[in-house]
Short mmCIF file of C-alpha atoms in Angstrom, two decimals:
data_model
loop_
_atom_site.label_atom_id
_atom_site.label_comp_id
_atom_site.label_asym_id
_atom_site.label_seq_id
_atom_site.Cartn_x
_atom_site.Cartn_y
_atom_site.Cartn_z
CA MET G 253 -2.52 27.61 19.11
CA ALA G 254 0.95 26.33 17.00
CA HIS G 255 3.77 24.99 18.83
CA PRO G 256 6.68 27.06 19.14
CA LEU G 257 9.74 25.20 16.96
CA PRO G 258 13.04 25.14 19.20
CA ARG G 259 16.17 23.62 18.23
CA SER G 260 15.71 19.89 19.25
CA VAL G 261 12.51 17.72 18.64
CA THR G 262 12.19 14.18 19.74
CA ILE G 263 9.33 11.88 17.91
CA ARG G 264 8.45 9.06 19.68
CA PRO G 265 6.69 5.77 17.85
CA ALA G 266 2.70 5.88 17.24
CA SER G 267 0.69 2.98 18.15
CA ARG G 268 -1.58 4.55 14.81
CA LEU G 269 -2.23 7.35 13.24
CA GLN G 270 -5.78 8.37 12.67
CA GLY G 271 -7.86 11.27 11.65
CA ARG G 272 -8.68 14.53 8.91
CA ILE G 273 -6.15 16.77 8.35
CA ARG G 274 -5.68 19.41 6.17
CA VAL G 275 -2.31 20.69 4.99
CA PRO G 276 -1.42 24.34 4.31
CA GLY G 277 -1.38 25.39 0.40
CA ASP G 278 0.77 24.72 -2.15
CA LYS G 279 4.32 26.57 -1.76
CA SER G 280 5.18 26.74 -5.37
CA ILE G 281 1.27 28.16 -6.29
CA SER G 282 1.60 30.64 -3.93
CA HIS G 283 4.99 32.28 -4.88
CA ARG G 284 3.62 32.95 -7.89
CA ALA G 285 -0.24 33.73 -7.08
CA LEU G 286 1.80 36.68 -5.27
CA MET G 287 4.29 37.76 -7.89
CA LEU G 288 1.62 37.74 -10.86
CA SER G 289 -0.86 39.19 -8.70
CA ALA G 290 1.95 41.95 -7.95
CA LEU G 291 2.27 42.44 -11.88
CA ALA G 292 -1.43 42.93 -12.59
CA VAL G 293 -3.17 46.18 -12.94
CA GLY G 294 -5.99 46.18 -10.04
CA GLU G 295 -6.86 44.34 -6.61
CA SER G 296 -6.47 40.17 -7.24
CA ARG G 297 -7.53 38.10 -3.81
CA VAL G 298 -6.03 34.72 -2.82
CA GLU G 299 -7.34 32.77 -0.62
CA GLY G 300 -5.41 29.69 1.14
CA LEU G 301 -1.81 31.13 0.61
CA LEU G 302 1.17 28.68 2.34
CA GLU G 303 1.74 31.64 5.24
CA GLY G 304 5.37 30.07 5.79
CA GLU G 305 8.61 32.17 6.17
CA ASP G 306 9.52 31.06 2.59
CA VAL G 307 5.57 32.64 0.69
CA LEU G 308 6.25 35.39 3.26
CA ALA G 309 9.46 36.32 2.27
CA THR G 310 8.23 36.61 -1.15
CA ALA G 311 5.26 38.70 -0.53
CA ALA G 312 8.15 41.41 1.17
CA ALA G 313 10.05 41.71 -2.01
CA MET G 314 6.95 42.57 -4.06
CA ARG G 315 5.99 45.03 -1.33
CA ALA G 316 9.69 46.52 -1.65
CA MET G 317 8.92 46.97 -5.57
CA GLY G 318 5.56 48.51 -4.93
CA ALA G 319 2.88 45.95 -4.56
CA THR G 320 0.34 47.05 -1.72
CA ILE G 321 0.03 43.10 -0.23
CA THR G 322 -2.57 42.96 3.01
CA ARG G 323 -3.84 40.03 4.87
CA SER G 324 -7.21 40.48 6.84
CA ASP G 325 -8.50 38.30 9.76
CA ASP G 326 -10.08 35.77 7.26
CA ALA G 327 -7.00 34.86 6.22
CA ILE G 328 -7.60 36.11 2.48
CA TRP G 329 -4.31 37.82 1.39
CA ARG G 330 -5.19 41.00 -1.33
CA VAL G 331 -2.43 42.27 -3.89
CA ASN G 332 -2.90 45.79 -5.69
CA GLY G 333 -0.53 45.18 -8.44
CA VAL G 334 1.69 47.87 -10.11
CA GLY G 335 1.47 46.24 -13.92
CA VAL G 336 4.06 44.76 -15.62
CA GLY G 337 7.25 46.82 -16.29
CA GLY G 338 6.40 48.79 -13.27
CA LEU G 339 8.25 47.29 -10.21
CA LEU G 340 9.96 49.76 -8.22
CA GLN G 341 13.62 50.19 -7.30
CA PRO G 342 13.90 48.33 -3.67
CA GLN G 343 15.52 50.84 -1.49
CA ALA G 344 17.25 47.68 0.62
CA ALA G 345 18.21 44.11 0.14
CA LEU G 346 15.56 41.69 -0.96
CA ASP G 347 16.30 39.13 2.18
CA MET G 348 15.31 35.40 0.78
CA GLY G 349 15.21 33.90 3.92
CA ASN G 350 15.63 30.03 3.08
CA SER G 351 13.75 30.22 -0.29
CA GLY G 352 15.29 28.97 -3.28
CA THR G 353 11.80 29.55 -5.29
CA SER G 354 11.83 33.59 -3.92
CA THR G 355 15.37 33.92 -5.17
CA ARG G 356 15.18 32.44 -8.65
CA LEU G 357 11.44 33.54 -9.85
CA LEU G 358 12.39 37.20 -8.91
CA MET G 359 15.44 37.40 -10.34
CA GLY G 360 13.83 36.47 -13.23
CA LEU G 361 11.19 39.57 -13.13
CA VAL G 362 14.10 41.99 -11.66
CA ALA G 363 16.40 41.09 -15.26
CA SER G 364 13.53 42.84 -17.43
CA HIS G 365 12.90 45.66 -15.68
CA PRO G 366 15.24 48.95 -15.17
CA ILE G 367 15.66 48.34 -11.55
CA THR G 368 18.37 46.60 -9.42
CA ALA G 369 18.04 44.61 -6.81
CA THR G 370 20.56 42.76 -4.42
CA PHE G 371 19.94 39.37 -3.32
CA VAL G 372 20.54 38.06 0.34
CA GLY G 373 19.56 34.94 2.65
CA ASP G 374 20.54 32.09 4.90
CA ALA G 375 23.51 30.15 5.37
CA SER G 376 21.40 27.74 3.60
CA LEU G 377 20.19 29.37 0.72
CA SER G 378 23.54 31.71 0.21
CA GLY G 379 25.55 27.77 -0.31
CA ARG G 380 22.87 26.76 -2.98
CA PRO G 381 24.23 27.37 -7.02
CA MET G 382 22.09 29.95 -8.76
CA LYS G 383 24.45 29.57 -12.00
CA ARG G 384 21.65 27.47 -13.54
CA VAL G 385 19.45 31.04 -13.80
CA ILE G 386 22.25 33.59 -13.88
CA ASP G 387 22.91 32.26 -17.39
CA PRO G 388 19.78 32.47 -19.04
CA LEU G 389 19.05 35.63 -17.48
CA SER G 390 22.27 37.23 -18.60
CA THR G 391 22.17 35.95 -22.76
CA MET G 392 18.62 38.14 -22.01
CA GLY G 393 20.88 41.20 -21.09
CA ALA G 394 20.35 41.24 -17.48
CA ASP G 395 24.07 42.37 -15.38
CA ILE G 396 23.86 39.96 -12.46
CA THR G 397 27.31 40.09 -9.99
CA ALA G 398 27.17 36.70 -7.88
CA SER G 399 29.41 35.74 -5.29
CA PRO G 400 32.35 32.78 -5.72
CA GLY G 401 30.62 29.99 -7.42
CA GLY G 402 27.36 31.41 -8.49
CA ARG G 403 25.64 32.09 -5.33
CA LEU G 404 24.14 34.55 -3.14
CA PRO G 405 24.89 37.59 -2.35
CA LEU G 406 23.93 38.95 -6.09
CA MET G 407 22.78 41.61 -7.66
CA VAL G 408 20.82 41.95 -10.83
CA ARG G 409 20.90 44.56 -12.55
CA GLY G 410 17.80 44.50 -15.02
CA LEU G 411 17.86 45.43 -18.71
CA CYS G 412 14.40 46.94 -20.04
CA PRO G 413 14.20 46.45 -23.08
CA ALA G 414 15.89 42.65 -22.62
CA VAL G 415 16.50 40.97 -25.08
CA PRO G 416 14.28 37.48 -26.01
CA ILE G 417 15.81 34.10 -25.98
CA THR G 418 14.83 30.74 -26.99
CA TYR G 419 16.31 28.69 -24.14
CA THR G 420 16.98 24.85 -23.84
CA LEU G 421 16.99 23.65 -20.23
CA SER G 422 19.94 21.41 -19.65
CA VAL G 423 18.41 19.93 -16.40
CA ALA G 424 14.62 19.68 -15.54
CA SER G 425 13.86 22.70 -13.01
CA ALA G 426 10.64 24.32 -13.08
CA GLN G 427 12.43 27.31 -10.98
CA VAL G 428 14.66 28.20 -14.28
CA LYS G 429 11.53 27.70 -16.67
CA SER G 430 9.23 30.03 -14.87
CA ALA G 431 12.49 32.40 -14.41
CA VAL G 432 13.15 32.94 -17.86
CA LEU G 433 9.15 33.33 -18.71
CA LEU G 434 8.78 35.86 -15.77
CA ALA G 435 12.02 37.71 -17.46
CA GLY G 436 9.87 37.29 -20.86
CA LEU G 437 6.65 38.99 -19.42
CA ASN G 438 8.62 42.80 -19.80
CA THR G 439 10.94 41.68 -23.09
CA PRO G 440 9.38 42.61 -26.35
CA GLY G 441 9.04 40.09 -28.93
CA ILE G 442 8.81 36.49 -27.62
CA THR G 443 10.42 34.29 -25.23
CA ARG G 444 10.56 30.97 -25.63
CA VAL G 445 11.57 27.85 -23.22
CA ILE G 446 12.00 24.55 -24.63
CA GLU G 447 12.32 21.54 -21.96
CA PRO G 448 12.92 18.43 -22.78
CA ILE G 449 11.23 16.45 -19.72
CA ALA G 450 8.52 18.34 -18.68
CA THR G 451 8.74 20.01 -15.02
CA ARG G 452 5.86 21.00 -12.61
CA ASP G 453 3.44 23.45 -14.92
CA HIS G 454 1.97 26.16 -12.15
CA SER G 455 3.67 29.23 -13.73
CA GLU G 456 2.16 28.01 -17.27
CA ARG G 457 -1.23 27.50 -15.82
CA MET G 458 -0.84 30.85 -13.98
CA LEU G 459 0.21 32.90 -16.51
CA ALA G 460 -2.78 32.27 -18.80
CA GLY G 461 -5.01 32.93 -15.89
CA PHE G 462 -3.66 36.10 -15.56
CA GLY G 463 -4.22 36.84 -19.07
CA ALA G 464 -0.36 36.55 -20.37
CA ASP G 465 -0.48 35.06 -24.08
CA ILE G 466 1.10 32.24 -23.41
CA THR G 467 1.30 28.73 -25.52
CA VAL G 468 2.73 24.78 -24.98
CA GLU G 469 3.28 22.77 -27.70
CA GLN G 470 4.64 19.28 -27.46
CA GLY G 471 7.06 18.25 -30.22
CA GLU G 472 9.91 15.94 -30.45
CA SER G 473 12.91 17.97 -28.35
CA GLY G 474 9.79 18.15 -25.64
CA ARG G 475 7.59 21.14 -24.64
CA THR G 476 8.33 24.65 -26.04
CA ILE G 477 6.54 27.36 -23.78
CA SER G 478 6.69 30.59 -25.46
CA ILE G 479 5.45 33.76 -24.29
CA VAL G 480 4.92 37.12 -25.79
CA GLY G 481 6.15 40.01 -23.91
CA GLU G 482 4.97 43.45 -22.52
CA VAL G 483 0.91 42.31 -22.21
CA ASP G 484 -0.66 43.85 -19.51
CA LEU G 485 -2.46 41.00 -16.26
CA LYS G 486 -5.57 41.05 -14.78
CA PRO G 487 -6.27 40.38 -11.57
CA ARG G 488 -8.02 37.79 -10.21
CA SER G 489 -9.70 35.81 -7.25
CA ILE G 490 -7.48 32.41 -6.28
CA VAL G 491 -7.48 29.56 -4.20
CA VAL G 492 -5.01 27.81 -3.61
CA PRO G 493 -4.98 24.03 -3.51
CA GLY G 494 -3.46 21.94 -0.36
CA ASP G 495 0.50 21.34 -1.18
CA PRO G 496 1.04 17.96 -2.12
CA SER G 497 4.57 18.62 -0.99
CA SER G 498 3.22 18.55 2.15
CA ALA G 499 0.69 15.97 2.22
CA ALA G 500 3.35 13.88 1.00
CA PHE G 501 4.65 13.20 4.81
CA TRP G 502 1.06 12.07 6.06
CA MET G 503 0.44 9.61 3.02
CA VAL G 504 4.10 7.99 3.96
CA ALA G 505 3.51 8.14 7.44
CA ALA G 506 -0.04 6.43 7.56
CA SER G 507 1.41 4.10 4.89
CA VAL G 508 4.27 2.36 7.35
CA VAL G 509 2.22 3.28 10.71
CA PRO G 510 0.45 -0.37 11.14
CA GLY G 511 -3.50 0.71 11.84
CA SER G 512 -3.60 4.17 10.63
CA ASP G 513 -6.52 5.41 8.66
CA VAL G 514 -5.54 9.07 7.33
CA VAL G 515 -7.86 11.71 5.36
CA ILE G 516 -5.57 14.50 4.01
CA GLU G 517 -8.45 17.28 2.49
CA ASN G 518 -7.83 19.03 -0.37
CA VAL G 519 -4.69 18.05 -1.81
CA GLY G 520 -3.09 19.36 -5.22
CA LEU G 521 -2.91 16.46 -7.60
CA ASN G 522 -1.06 18.38 -10.55
CA ALA G 523 0.23 15.53 -12.73
CA THR G 524 3.45 16.62 -12.94
CA ARG G 525 3.58 17.38 -9.04
CA ALA G 526 2.20 14.02 -8.41
CA GLY G 527 4.58 11.60 -8.61
CA LEU G 528 5.09 10.18 -5.20
CA VAL G 529 1.36 9.02 -5.33
CA THR G 530 1.93 6.86 -8.24
CA ALA G 531 5.59 5.61 -6.60
CA LEU G 532 4.02 5.00 -3.59
CA ARG G 533 0.98 3.10 -5.04
CA LEU G 534 3.69 1.18 -7.13
CA MET G 535 5.01 -0.09 -3.54
CA GLY G 536 1.73 -1.26 -2.71
CA ALA G 537 0.09 1.61 -0.84
CA ASP G 538 -3.53 2.06 -0.08
CA ILE G 539 -4.20 5.52 -1.45
CA VAL G 540 -7.71 6.02 -2.49
CA GLU G 541 -8.83 9.92 -4.38
CA LEU G 542 -12.71 11.19 -2.56
CA ASP G 543 -13.87 13.62 -4.25
CA PRO G 544 -11.62 15.00 -7.43
CA ARG G 545 -12.46 18.43 -8.57
CA VAL G 546 -11.08 21.26 -9.80
CA VAL G 547 -9.70 24.92 -7.42
CA GLY G 548 -8.52 26.95 -8.98
CA GLY G 549 -7.70 25.62 -12.35
CA GLU G 550 -6.12 22.70 -10.31
CA PRO G 551 -7.22 19.42 -10.41
CA VAL G 552 -7.79 18.58 -6.04
CA ALA G 553 -8.97 15.51 -4.09
CA ASP G 554 -9.46 14.12 -0.55
CA LEU G 555 -6.89 11.40 0.04
CA ARG G 556 -7.79 8.76 2.39
CA VAL G 557 -4.09 6.57 3.56
CA ARG G 558 -4.30 3.52 5.28
CA HIS G 559 -1.77 1.63 6.29
CA ALA G 560 -0.44 -1.03 3.81
CA ALA G 561 2.11 -3.86 3.41
CA LEU G 562 4.50 -1.65 1.19
CA ARG G 563 7.32 -3.38 -1.47
CA GLY G 564 10.07 -2.31 -2.58
CA ILE G 565 10.17 -0.71 -6.10
CA ASP G 566 13.11 0.15 -9.05
CA VAL G 567 11.49 3.90 -8.73
CA PRO G 568 11.25 4.92 -12.71
CA HIS G 569 13.40 7.71 -13.56
CA ASP G 570 10.87 9.79 -15.47
CA LEU G 571 8.96 10.19 -11.95
CA ALA G 572 11.77 12.21 -10.46
CA PRO G 573 10.35 15.83 -12.60
CA SER G 574 7.17 15.32 -10.67
CA MET G 575 8.42 14.15 -7.05
CA ILE G 576 11.75 16.17 -7.11
CA ASP G 577 10.89 17.06 -3.57
CA GLU G 578 9.31 14.27 -2.31
CA TYR G 579 12.38 11.96 -2.34
CA PRO G 580 13.22 12.11 1.31
CA ALA G 581 9.70 11.29 2.02
CA LEU G 582 10.71 8.03 -0.46
CA PHE G 583 13.34 7.36 0.85
CA VAL G 584 11.28 7.01 4.50
CA ALA G 585 8.96 4.65 3.18
CA ALA G 586 11.17 2.65 1.52
CA ALA G 587 12.96 2.29 4.93
CA PHE G 588 10.12 0.58 5.54
CA ALA G 589 9.26 -2.01 2.48
CA GLN G 590 9.79 -5.47 1.71
CA GLY G 591 12.74 -6.12 -0.15
CA ARG G 592 15.46 -3.78 -1.56
CA THR G 593 13.97 0.42 -3.58
CA ILE G 594 16.62 1.69 -5.83
CA ALA G 595 15.60 5.50 -6.12
CA ARG G 596 17.46 6.94 -8.84
CA GLY G 597 17.52 9.84 -11.30
CA ALA G 598 17.37 12.59 -8.96
CA ASP G 599 20.86 14.59 -8.80
CA GLU G 600 18.94 17.44 -8.43
CA LEU G 601 18.70 16.85 -5.04
CA ARG G 602 22.56 17.90 -4.37
CA VAL G 603 21.88 21.37 -4.72
CA LYS G 604 18.83 21.41 -2.39
CA GLU G 605 18.33 23.31 0.57
CA SER G 606 21.35 20.82 1.67
CA ASP G 607 22.53 17.88 -0.33
CA ARG G 608 19.71 15.61 0.47
CA ILE G 609 20.89 12.35 -0.76
CA ALA G 610 23.95 12.23 1.39
CA VAL G 611 22.35 13.70 4.52
CA MET G 612 19.10 11.38 4.01
CA LYS G 613 21.80 8.41 4.06
CA ALA G 614 23.33 9.14 6.63
CA ALA G 615 20.04 10.31 8.72
CA LEU G 616 18.51 6.70 8.31
CA MET G 617 21.89 4.71 8.34
CA ALA G 618 21.99 6.26 11.97
CA ASN G 619 18.62 4.81 12.84
CA GLY G 620 19.80 1.33 11.20
CA VAL G 621 18.25 1.30 7.76
CA ARG G 622 20.98 0.11 5.16
CA CYS G 623 21.62 2.71 2.46
CA GLU G 624 24.03 2.94 -0.64
CA GLU G 625 24.31 6.33 -2.06
CA HIS G 626 24.96 6.67 -5.74
CA GLU G 627 25.34 10.24 -7.47
CA ASP G 628 21.63 10.48 -8.13
CA GLY G 629 19.84 9.01 -5.26
CA LEU G 630 20.01 5.99 -2.99
CA THR G 631 19.05 2.53 -2.58
CA ILE G 632 17.62 1.42 0.72
CA GLU G 633 17.25 -1.89 1.95
CA GLY G 634 13.68 -2.22 3.78
CA SER G 635 12.85 -3.62 7.52
CA GLY G 636 9.53 -5.38 5.68
CA GLY G 637 7.43 -3.56 7.56
CA ASP G 638 9.11 -3.76 11.41
CA PRO G 639 10.23 -0.86 13.25
CA ILE G 640 13.37 0.59 12.00
CA ALA G 641 15.89 0.53 15.15
CA GLY G 642 15.80 4.61 15.78
CA GLY G 643 17.75 6.23 18.32
CA ALA G 644 20.05 8.66 17.15
CA GLU G 645 19.96 12.05 16.33
CA VAL G 646 19.66 13.63 12.95
CA ALA G 647 20.93 16.82 11.61
CA SER G 648 18.74 18.56 9.93
CA LYS G 649 21.18 21.13 8.07
CA LEU G 650 19.09 23.35 7.85
CA ASP G 651 16.43 21.73 5.52
CA HIS G 652 12.86 21.74 6.13
CA ARG G 653 12.15 18.03 4.53
CA ILE G 654 15.10 16.32 6.00
CA ALA G 655 13.55 17.44 9.68
CA MET G 656 9.71 16.36 8.48
CA SER G 657 11.08 13.11 6.82
CA MET G 658 13.35 12.10 9.69
CA ALA G 659 10.41 13.17 11.95
CA ILE G 660 7.90 10.75 10.72
CA ALA G 661 10.19 7.79 10.35
CA GLY G 662 9.97 7.91 14.20
CA LEU G 663 6.70 7.90 14.37
CA HIS G 664 7.45 3.64 13.63
CA ALA G 665 10.95 2.85 15.29
CA ARG G 666 11.93 0.77 17.96
CA ALA G 667 13.64 3.80 19.89
CA PRO G 668 13.11 7.48 19.64
CA ILE G 669 14.52 9.55 17.36
CA THR G 670 16.13 13.20 17.66
CA ILE G 671 16.16 15.81 15.20
CA ASP G 672 18.34 18.56 16.24
CA ASP G 673 17.13 21.97 14.50
CA ALA G 674 13.22 21.56 13.56
CA SER G 675 13.28 25.34 13.31
CA PRO G 676 13.58 24.58 9.49
CA ILE G 677 9.61 23.38 9.05
CA ALA G 678 8.43 27.25 9.77
CA THR G 679 9.47 27.91 6.13
CA SER G 680 6.72 25.72 4.37
CA PHE G 681 4.89 23.96 7.00
CA PRO G 682 4.69 25.92 10.25
CA GLY G 683 1.59 24.31 11.93
CA PHE G 684 3.16 20.33 11.06
CA PHE G 685 3.58 19.35 14.47
CA ASP G 686 0.19 20.46 15.89
CA LEU G 687 -0.99 18.01 12.46
CA LEU G 688 1.24 15.29 14.40
CA HIS G 689 -0.13 15.48 17.59
CA THR G 690 -4.09 15.52 15.90
CA LEU G 691 -2.90 12.11 14.41
CA GLY G 692 -2.07 10.66 17.19
CA GLY G 693 1.69 11.32 17.12
CA GLU G 694 4.35 12.26 20.04
CA ALA G 695 7.06 15.18 20.25
CA SER G 696 8.24 16.69 22.56
CA TRP G 697 11.06 19.69 22.61
CA GLY G 698 14.02 20.16 24.03
#
C-alpha cells in the first residue's frame, strides 16, 4: 500500500541502498498515449500508464471532450476515441491541476477543433507562462484569451479549419513543438515545426505509430517535422516504458550513497531523454545497461547503478534539451562530487513548476552546499563524496522534482533533511517513498 503524502517529510541518512525497483511509466509518453488514443477511431489499449495526478488530469480532459477511457483491475487502460476532428465541447472548465504538459498539448488539440475550452490549474501551474504556446496557436487561427502574463485561467476558441503554418521554435521545447503538431492533425494541408535544437521526440514517434502522415528531416537549420492534416488515426496497443525522469533520482542516489547497488528495471532510454545518463557517466558514475531492448517503439534497458566516486564537470550545453527535467537531480549529484560542477545552458528551468535554479540553490545552500547562481544554471562545489551537512527544512515550492531531489540529498547527509510539502510528488511519482523504503532508506512524515 502506498504511503500517504502529508505536507512534511523528513529523510534520514542511509547506510547503503540495495535492491531491484521499477519506476512508474514515462509521463511524457503516458500523456501522448491518452491523447492520441482519444483521437483514433476504435479502441486502443495502454499498459504501464503512469497513474499520477498529471496524467489523470489528461484522462479527465479527454473524457470531457468525448473519449471513453476505462481502467481494468489489471491496470490496463482502454480508450475508445472520437476521431480526428471529433472532439466535443466540454461542459465545464478543464482542470489541469499541476500539469503543464497536459495544458500546452491540449491547447494544441483544441486550437483546430470547433470547440471552446477553458483551462484552469493549481497555484503553481497558474503562475507558469503559456505565451510560447499561445503565439503559434494564435497564428493558426485559434482565439486565446489568457490571464495577465499569458497565464491560466485561459480560454481557447478553436478554429476549424485552422491555418497550417511553418513555425521555428525560439526555445527548445518539446511541449511547444507537440502543441503545434497536435493542432496540425485537424488542419488541412501541411503544418511544419522547425527545431534548431532537437528535443524529445515522443510525439513524432507516437504520431507515426498511430498512422499520422509525419516526416522528419534534418537540415542546416535543424530538424523539420512536417505533418499532413485531416488523416485518420488507427487504434493501437501501447506499452509505456519506465520514466527516465523518475529513474534519475535513484541513479543519483545509488551513485552517491556509499555501498549502494541498485537495479532500476525497464527504463526508457530514448536518446532525446538520456542526457542525465551521459552526464553522470562523464562524472564517473557506474551505470550499466542490462538487457537492452525495444518496447513500444522506444529503447529500454534495466540499469544497474553502483556507488562511484563522482567528479565535477562542465556539463555540455548540448545535453540540456535531453535532461531538462533532470537538472535538479544533477545538482544533487554535483553536491557530492569531487571539485566543481558547472551546469548551465538550462534557462528553461526558470519557468518550470518553480524557478528550479533559484529554489535548488536555496535548498542546497541551506544544507551546507556551496553554490553560485547563473541565469541559466548553477555552479556547485562538491563535497568530494562526504555527506553534506543537512539539517535544514527545504521549501518544495509545490514542485515535485525539487521535493524528490532534496529527499535523495537527505540520504547522504550528516543530519536529516525535511521537505516542507511532499504532496506534489503525487503528480508524477505516487510510489516514490515506497521505493525509498524498499532500497533501505528511511523517511518519516510529520
